[in-house]
Every structure is written in C-alpha cells, then in structure tokens.
Amino acid sequence: MFTLTLKGLLARKVRLFLTAISVMLGVAFVSGTLVLTDTVNAAFDQLYAGLTKGTDVTVRAKSAFTDTSTLGSPKPFDTKVVDQVRKVDGVAAAEGSLTGYALMLDKSGKPIQPGGAPTLGAGYQIDRKLAGGFTLRQGRGPQTPTEVVIDAATAKKQGFVPGDTIKVMFATGGQRPFTVVGIAGFGEADNLAGATLATFQMSTAQQLLGRVGQFDTIDVRGESGVKPDELRARIARVLPADMEAVTSTTVASEASKSVGEALKIFTAIFLGFAAVSLLVGSFIIWNTFSILVTQRSREHALLRAIGAGRRQILGSVLVEAVVVGLVASGLGLGVGLLVASGLRGLLSVIGMELPNTTLQLHARTVVAAVAVGVGITLVAALAPAWKATRIPPIAALRDAATPAKGVSRWRLVLGGLLFVGGVAGLVRAMSVDAQVAAAGVGALATFFGLTMLAPVVVRPLVRVLGAPIAGSVTGGMGRLNAARSPRRTASTATALVIGLALVVGITVVASSIKASVGDVVDRANKADLILKSASQFAPGFPSGVADKLRKLPEVGAVSQLRFGAAQIGGMTDYIAGVDPATVDRMANLGVASGSVAALGHDGVLVNTDVAKAKGLRVGSPFTVKFAQTGDQKLRVAGTFTDKTLVGSSYLISLDTYNANFSERLDIAVLVGARKGVTTEQVKQAAKVALTEYPNVSVQDSAELKKTQNDSVNQLLGMVYVMLLLAVVIALLGVVNTLALSVLERTRELGLLRAVGMTRRQVRSAVRWEAVLIAAVGAVLGLCLGLAFGAAFSRALADIGIVTVAVPIVQPVVCAIIAALAGVVAAILPARRAAKVDILRAVVAE
Amino acid sequence: MSMVKSPTGVGTAARAVGATKRYGRADSAVRALDDVSVEFPSGVFTAIMGPSGSGKSTLLHCLAGLDTLTSGQVFIGDTDVSSLSDGDLTLLRRNRLGFIFQTYNLVPTLTAEENIVLPLRLGGRKADHEWLAQVVSAVGLADRLHHTPAELSGGQQQRVAAARALITRPEIVFADEPTGALDSRSSAELLRFLRHAVDAYGQTIVMVTHDAVAASYADRVLFLRDGQVVSEMTEPTADRILDAMKGLGE
C-alpha cells in the first residue's frame, strides 16, 4: 500500500511540488524567523562575551528594578569607590568606566545615527586588559582633551582616519571638534551591536557626559587563582549599601537576556505572519487533497473492491500528506535561510540594523520546521482522507465519478450562526469604543462562518461577477466552469480571502491611525513648533536646544519634555517630565482636577482613566519606583484627560524627573511664538539658531502630521510585504486548483478542440475561470477586510485611534489587482489545457 | 441508392493518397495504415469496417486532421490537411468538418442548445435560426434544448452531438463508432437521422463502425485489414456485410 502511494507521488512530481510549495512558504517564514533570532542572539552573545573578556567582576550602583528599560543606564557614583575596591585582597586591577550620550557627525555635518542602537560616548580605559574585546586597530589612545578614538565601523563607513577632525554632540550642548587619534574594534566586529562609540580621555569624558568625579561602573580583574565568585563576595563587603558587585558572566547574561526580550516582539510579529501564511497554505492543502480524493475515487473504490480496508485507504492518503509535508519542510528550511536575510533586510529598511554572524540553524528550528510542515499538511489532509474511506467499492463499477454532494444542512446552520454572530460582534465593536474582544471574536466567527457558507455563496457570486463576460464564448465557459464545483472554488477563494481581508483590514486601521494623528495634533497641540529628534531611533536631543531657543526674540515660550521608564504598581511604564510653567500653554492636556502648577517637587498628574481604575484623587499618595532612586512617595496633583500629545499617563515636573533620572536628553520641545510673530517667522528663526543641531527637526503642526503619517506608511509597507506572501500562496492555490481541474477535464478540452476551439480560446477560457475564482476571493476579502478594519479601528481606541477612517479607493484597487493576478495564476494551467492531445482525449480507451 | 457518384468523379469531399501511418521505431514498427489511397465522394454516406487493429479508426483520425500521417497525403476538398498548421487545422475542423464520437461528445456545463451551436460561437458566428430549427426537429430534441447533458439519455446525447456536427453545414461529417455505446433503439434513431442528413441535405458522412447493422445504413462500405483497403461494397445490407466480414477472417 505504501509503495503504491509513493510510486503514485513520484509519478506526479510537479503536483507534489506545487502542493508542497503552499506549505513550504509558511515553513520558510517560521524557520527564517527562528534562524534570524538565533543568529542575532548569537551575535549579541559573542559581542558581550568579548566585551567582558578580561574583566572578572563589575561594580555598579544597585538598580531598584532591572529590565530592558534600565539596561545600560546605572546611577553614577563617586570615583572614590575605585580606591576602596583596589584595596580588596585579590584585586589585580580595577578601573572606573563611564558611558553616555555622544552623537558623532559625518564629514558633511549630518548626525551618524544608527537604527535601533545607541550613540555612545565613553572614557578610555588605561588598563587594556580590562577593555576586553575593545582593542585599538590603528593609532593610539586619547592623550589630550581634544582627542578621540572612534569605532571601526563608523571610521570605515564615514571615511575617518587618524588625524581627521570629527565633530561630536553631547547631552549638554552643541558640537565640539575632536581629532581622531585611534580606531578601535570589538574582537572581530567593527562596532558594538550597531552602536557608534567615541572614547575620550577619562577626565574629558566625565566632563562631556556630565559626570564630573563620577563613574558608571568599575571593571575589576582578579589575581590569578582567585575565583570570580570569591572576588565578587570580597568586593561586595567593602561597597556602600547602594552598590553591588556582579561577575562578568552575570553582566553578559543580563545583556543577552535583555536583547532576547527586545527581539521577542519581532519574533512574535514574524511568527504571526507565518501563521497567516500557514493558515492560507492549509486551505490549499485541504483543497488539493479534496480534489485528488475525488479524482481518485474510482481508484480507491477499485482498491476497496479487491479487498483494501478503510484503514488502508486512510493510510495511503495520509502517507501522501506526510510526504508532501516532509518535502515542504525540507524546502522550507532551505528557503528559510534566505527568508532570514530577507527579514533582516526588511528591518534595515525601517532603520533597524542587527548585528550579524554566521547563520544559526539550531536543532529546534529543524524540529519546528518539520513539525509545522508535516503537522499542518496532515491536519489539512485529514478530512479529505476520511472522505476517501467513505467511497463504496461499487463506485469502481459506475461510469462516472460520484458527483459532488451538496452542502450538508448542519454545515449551513452552523455556518449561518457563526456568520450572524460574528457580524453582530463586529457591529458591536464598530459602535462602542474599545471592544477588542468583540472585534477579535467577531472577526474569527465571521470568517469561519463565511468559510462554511462559501460553497453556497460562490455560485450566485460567480454568476454576478461573471455577468459582464458571459457574452463571449470563452468568458461564458470560464464563468460556468468557475461555478461548476462550488466547494472547490470556495476553498480556493478562501485562501485569497484571508490574505486580502488582512491587507484591506490593516489598510483601514492604518488610515484610521493617520486620520487620528491629524485629529490629535489639531486638538491637543497649541504650540507653534514641535521639535523632535530627526531620527526616530535617537534617545532624544541635548537640552542646549531649549536654552538656545529661549534666547530668541521671536520665541514666547519653550516647554521641554523628557521621558523615562519607572515602575508603577510593579509594572514598568513610561513617565513624562514636563515643565509646569509652560506645558499647558503649549498642549491641551484637558486637566480635569487639580492643576499643572501644583506638580511641584513631588506631584504627579494622572490620566483620568487610570485615576478612575486605581481610585486616585487629588492628594492621594502615589508611589513610583525609579531604577536609580528606588521607591519615591509622590502625591496626585491632579488628573488630565488627553495623553495623546504627551504620550504618557503620568506626568511629573522636570525637577522631579531630574532628581530621579541621570538622563538629560529632551524627547521633545514645544515652542510658542511671541505675540505678533507668525509661525513661519519663528520657524525660520529657530532653524537658523539650530544649524549646529542637525539631529533636531523643527516642525509646525502640519509637518508633524506629515512625518507621523510617513512613519505609519513605512510600517504599513512592511506589513504589506509580509502579507504579500500570504496572497502569493493563495494564488499558488489557484494555480494548483486550476491545474487539477484541467487534468480532470482533459477529455472535455479535447472535445472542444475537436469541434473547433483554438488553443488561444482554450487559454482564454481557463484564464477567465482563474480571474473569476480570484475575483470571488477578492470581493469576499474586500468586504471582510473593510468590516474587520472598521471594527478594529474602533476597538483600538485605547491606543489613540480617535477617528475611524475607511478608505475605499486603496482597498478596491487591492481587490482588483488580486483578481487580475488570477491571469498570472492561469498561465501554466492554461498552457497545459491548450496542449491537450485531442486524439487521446476524445477517443474512448 | 441512386445518389452514389462515381468514386473518380469531381465531387470528392475527402481523399487519402498513399496514406501510411507507422507506430513505433523502424525495426519494430506497426503499420496502422499501409499506403492507403481512397476517395470519399460528396453526398455519400461511407462506412469503414474492419477487424480490431485494421486501421479503420486511424484512417478516420488522419482524414479529420486529428492525427498525422507518417507519409502520404490527405485532402479535405482541395485542402492538403497534412500541410496545415495547428491553427489552420482548428479552423478547418470548426468550419468545414463535423464530429461525432463514441462517448463524451458534449460539454457537461452547456445546455443541449449551447452544445449544438458551440462550433458557431467559437467562430464568433450567430446560428441560422431556420437551420437550427430544422436540425433540432430532425433529431427530435425540440423540447430538450435547455437540458444539460446529465439530464439527457445516452441516445439523446448522441443526437445532440449529431445536430452539432451538422450545424455548421460542414463539407464532411466524421463519426467514430457513434452507436458504440447505444442500445439498438437509440442506435436506429441516430442512424436514421444520419441517413436523413445525406438524403435531404446531401451531407457527406464517413463513419467507422464494427456493427454490420449500422454500416447497412451507408451507401458504401470500405473494408480494411492490416492497414489496407481490401474490398468495397455498395448498396450494402447487414447480411452481405456480415458475410464480407467473415471473409476478412473475423
């Protein structure tokens, strides 16, 4: 029985390949994602291992809590601690180190801002062994306050060599020129996980980074024979209460863990898209196996007639599924390696540069690929395989294959209930704010309800969509053929429905976001100018910008905004530091109780929704845990409704902010013009004044809206690219279905050719059939997508979607393109149909 | 049967000249047709008979341009079929030839009427209503026109196929075992219609059959054996045909 199945499969390699490809792409997505994350993780691990080489123990200030948001910004401490550490028995060397914000400018004066990685400035360590992988490749270390050593990647990319002058910006002020005296690498790597690094003489660094007399950490090397753990314990005993000593292995693993956390979100997103591809693929597998089982019903009946049991029939179909799944997994793994680089490319398009090393293909990835590929294929083939066992032996003796059965009543009832219930959920999500669950459940129920009803819907839909082409003989035939086997057309179209519904739905959500951004800016913003970092990856910009603006005669008010992570009730959240004197002149916060002026040194303004949920009122005590300063007892100074412009539910004064964060960068600066000065005038003045701050963009509210929309569009583009895969798989499904249908109709095609149908007409008929199948998928996908999009836009009111905007043109264009893609899907099946050997087709065996 | 014309007369609908068809390689070749030269006069109903493997179906397929000869020529009217491209062959079949096969004669998605006018529609032509009505009434299907093939009996399906073969007023109709899958009553109805087409409209028909009764409806019977025309009979009857077949060794 198995040999029979395998021989049959090998005899139809092309079909095997076509079927496998629909799952293969999903598997490739899964394995590509895993390979990419493993590779990036490995790259980071190598880097951190290299960096901590030569250091046994690190001394640093204790952090009140540790997660990704606190990494790399420990509280600075007095340099005296180093002397204490040096005295500890077993310490061979100890040296302080310091890291902060330093933005280098390229030769044309533009900021060198990597995507997703920091721009670091550091103090040059004298003990080169402690510096670990950080080694000079050219030149020497900095010996005067105007000398700098830069990382090899920046040097290579921007063409800096020792002797060149480079300008660098710091958190506290404008540009300063330095002489490049050395180029440093990090082991094999040219930079530290994408970050840029400028190293100065330690005392210069302390000055430039705003840490005079302070260090961030102390790197300690033990004498030979002293175990790191023992050394750590000894050092810990002499440290002040607010400081700790950790082994370098701990430091490296903390860093790796936080990178892993940061990558998790991308892994989740990519795996989400992989799931979509796999869902689409499973429909195609199901459909293909259904068709194969129908076509082979005589063969199966014959086998039954000569004594094969039901179990054997079931087995033979499932073995075929396993082979298809294995082929898909194997190919998918291979293609997955390409996908990994593709995804990396996709991330670099939005500016995320990930460090690279050799591609990591872990056993887990292989297991996942095979499990997913074989699993999905098996599950999808289960129902058709079961159907195959129901074929009675007598079918072998009947002339024709058993005609397709109608749709069962329970399927109609269940499908109808699901669909109606789902639509009700969507309607509820569309009419009430923030009903995410209703939208989610509604969308799923609607989709599955429609899937069950599809065979009934297909016939009338094909009739209507095909009406314009019914007049031509080939169009009419395509129309009849598309409606011929409604189940087949339905499941083929369903694959396309998934892809298109997601594309359209996300388009609607994106356009709602864009409309909301506009509305939010109009409603919440009162400032004439909004200053932000030119790069979305920059952590902020120097406070020198605000200082400079205050001196301009055109400027009436300047309000700085800072951002930092803190824990509130055990959860890490972002908290905003605002200027109580000016913030409500620049932004509509919608203060509901209390006042901004009441913020003082210990006040916090809480968003009204949060206040309601936590039962807070003006005067309520409110504890915030800061990483550097621990629990701080604050009090509620008031409540405010509109958090969309400030982007945080918690506002504290800049004074409070500065007391608890060592970071001194502004995330935004809001500027109001002096009375009688136009926005245009103040904008020109600000731009002129800020020429030495190329990392700051000066925008009026219209420009702000535009850049916000641009970034939404960029994300949308990325999502499209990934969903495109699902649509491509769906079109492959159309190819597969058509190819099988053409095979089934060989004799009919032969007859048509015999009575005078030209090859061109045959191709045209197949093409029309493909277009109609695709059009059914496109129309259903379009309708579902618009409903999903509208429901989710409303449901996501919480994340700031205040306006639901349903675009029509773009989704309709998408749908038309998808339908026309049917023409492409038809190319091969149509060619095959046109090549039918008339004689063999029409002459009875 | 007064309509029999001289085989060498001017009204030749189709002819084969030195038609040879070999299958397989030279050393192990099977000669399906061995240097056959034969003419099919216009307005004549010719039956081709012979034992299995005699080459009768091959001859028909080559005459109709469905199969190609290894050597020799085939003419439809004055057109050398063997020299035509695929496109020209398609147009030849669509406009100048009609076909009736043993089984699978109709497109299942189309109604009876749509099947009948299919060759016209493929050529972008409209049906001549008078002619359509005449053909439809002759095959006795006036009340079945809007049924799909699945709703028709085997005999009715073959009559629809016959009507389709005539709708373009072709120069010649090729029928390949048209009664092979029919019971005797349905066979008789179909053959009467074919006979009627020859008598009333002067239609030329070439029919391959192994059934002596079916062949007896023809004006002329050609007997083939081992790829060669071995004898010919005019004004055939079923008994005479059976005798002749026995002579061929069947």
PDB file of C-alpha atoms in Angstrom, chain A residues 470-474 476-477 480-481 484 744-745 747-749 751-759 761 837-839 841-844, chain B residues 23 61 65-67 86-87 90-91 93-94 99 101-110 114-115 118-119 121-124 164 176:
ATOM      1  CA  ALA A 470     -20.884  35.892 -20.165  1.00  0.00           C
ATOM      2  CA  GLY A 471     -21.440  37.212 -23.684  1.00  0.00           C
ATOM      3  CA  SER A 472     -18.164  35.916 -25.085  1.00  0.00           C
ATOM      4  CA  VAL A 473     -17.899  32.197 -25.624  1.00  0.00           C
ATOM      5  CA  THR A 474     -14.678  31.773 -23.636  1.00  0.00           C
ATOM      6  CA  GLY A 476     -19.107  32.257 -20.620  1.00  0.00           C
ATOM      7  CA  MET A 477     -17.279  28.968 -20.350  1.00  0.00           C
ATOM      8  CA  LEU A 480     -19.664  28.145 -15.980  1.00  0.00           C
ATOM      9  CA  ASN A 481     -16.501  26.298 -15.011  1.00  0.00           C
ATOM     10  CA  ARG A 484     -19.033  24.115 -11.625  1.00  0.00           C
ATOM     11  CA  GLU A 744      -9.836  16.366 -14.792  1.00  0.00           C
ATOM     12  CA  ARG A 745     -11.295  17.928 -17.921  1.00  0.00           C
ATOM     13  CA  ARG A 747     -11.475  14.809 -22.431  1.00  0.00           C
ATOM     14  CA  GLU A 748     -13.764  17.803 -22.408  1.00  0.00           C
ATOM     15  CA  LEU A 749     -10.935  20.042 -23.568  1.00  0.00           C
ATOM     16  CA  LEU A 751     -13.688  17.592 -27.446  1.00  0.00           C
ATOM     17  CA  LEU A 752     -13.729  21.375 -27.524  1.00  0.00           C
ATOM     18  CA  ARG A 753     -10.539  21.397 -29.557  1.00  0.00           C
ATOM     19  CA  ALA A 754     -12.022  18.777 -31.911  1.00  0.00           C
ATOM     20  CA  VAL A 755     -15.099  20.835 -32.646  1.00  0.00           C
ATOM     21  CA  GLY A 756     -13.028  23.889 -33.428  1.00  0.00           C
ATOM     22  CA  MET A 757     -11.854  25.663 -30.292  1.00  0.00           C
ATOM     23  CA  THR A 758      -8.463  27.272 -30.904  1.00  0.00           C
ATOM     24  CA  ARG A 759      -5.646  26.992 -28.398  1.00  0.00           C
ATOM     25  CA  GLN A 761      -9.674  30.226 -26.906  1.00  0.00           C
ATOM     26  CA  ASP A 837      -3.790  15.949 -27.205  1.00  0.00           C
ATOM     27  CA  ILE A 838      -7.145  15.929 -28.948  1.00  0.00           C
ATOM     28  CA  LEU A 839      -6.955  12.379 -30.166  1.00  0.00           C
ATOM     29  CA  ALA A 841      -8.733  12.977 -25.147  1.00  0.00           C
ATOM     30  CA  VAL A 842     -11.713  12.137 -27.324  1.00  0.00           C
ATOM     31  CA  VAL A 843     -11.077   8.505 -28.194  1.00  0.00           C
ATOM     32  CA  ALA A 844     -12.508   6.161 -25.628  1.00  0.00           C
TER      33      ALA A 844
ATOM     34  CA  TYR B  23       3.778   3.469 -34.910  1.00  0.00           C
ATOM     35  CA  HIS B  61      -8.469  10.366 -37.454  1.00  0.00           C
ATOM     36  CA  GLY B  65      -6.709  16.088 -39.143  1.00  0.00           C
ATOM     37  CA  LEU B  66      -6.778  14.757 -35.590  1.00  0.00           C
ATOM     38  CA  ASP B  67      -3.766  12.540 -36.278  1.00  0.00           C
ATOM     39  CA  ASP B  86      -2.435  23.724 -35.808  1.00  0.00           C
ATOM     40  CA  GLY B  87      -4.362  26.970 -36.096  1.00  0.00           C
ATOM     41  CA  THR B  90      -8.599  24.117 -35.836  1.00  0.00           C
ATOM     42  CA  LEU B  91     -10.359  26.425 -38.287  1.00  0.00           C
ATOM     43  CA  ARG B  93     -12.422  21.420 -38.035  1.00  0.00           C
ATOM     44  CA  ARG B  94     -14.557  24.266 -36.830  1.00  0.00           C
ATOM     45  CA  PHE B  99     -17.575  15.202 -35.472  1.00  0.00           C
ATOM     46  CA  PHE B 101     -17.541  10.375 -31.159  1.00  0.00           C
ATOM     47  CA  GLN B 102     -18.444   7.199 -29.352  1.00  0.00           C
ATOM     48  CA  THR B 103     -18.636   8.745 -25.903  1.00  0.00           C
ATOM     49  CA  TYR B 104     -18.045  12.073 -24.220  1.00  0.00           C
ATOM     50  CA  ASN B 105     -19.486  14.080 -27.027  1.00  0.00           C
ATOM     51  CA  LEU B 106     -20.872  17.029 -25.114  1.00  0.00           C
ATOM     52  CA  VAL B 107     -19.600  19.740 -22.787  1.00  0.00           C
ATOM     53  CA  PRO B 108     -21.332  18.981 -19.461  1.00  0.00           C
ATOM     54  CA  THR B 109     -21.687  22.591 -18.372  1.00  0.00           C
ATOM     55  CA  LEU B 110     -23.537  23.669 -21.502  1.00  0.00           C
ATOM     56  CA  GLU B 114     -25.471  25.632 -26.391  1.00  0.00           C
ATOM     57  CA  ASN B 115     -23.667  22.422 -27.271  1.00  0.00           C
ATOM     58  CA  LEU B 118     -20.832  25.704 -29.921  1.00  0.00           C
ATOM     59  CA  PRO B 119     -18.809  25.465 -33.167  1.00  0.00           C
ATOM     60  CA  ARG B 121     -19.992  30.516 -31.277  1.00  0.00           C
ATOM     61  CA  LEU B 122     -16.340  29.505 -31.203  1.00  0.00           C
ATOM     62  CA  GLY B 123     -16.057  31.151 -34.600  1.00  0.00           C
ATOM     63  CA  GLY B 124     -17.962  34.171 -33.366  1.00  0.00           C
ATOM     64  CA  ARG B 164     -23.850  19.872 -33.520  1.00  0.00           C
ATOM     65  CA  ASP B 176     -16.234   7.367 -34.853  1.00  0.00           C
TER      66      ASP B 176
END
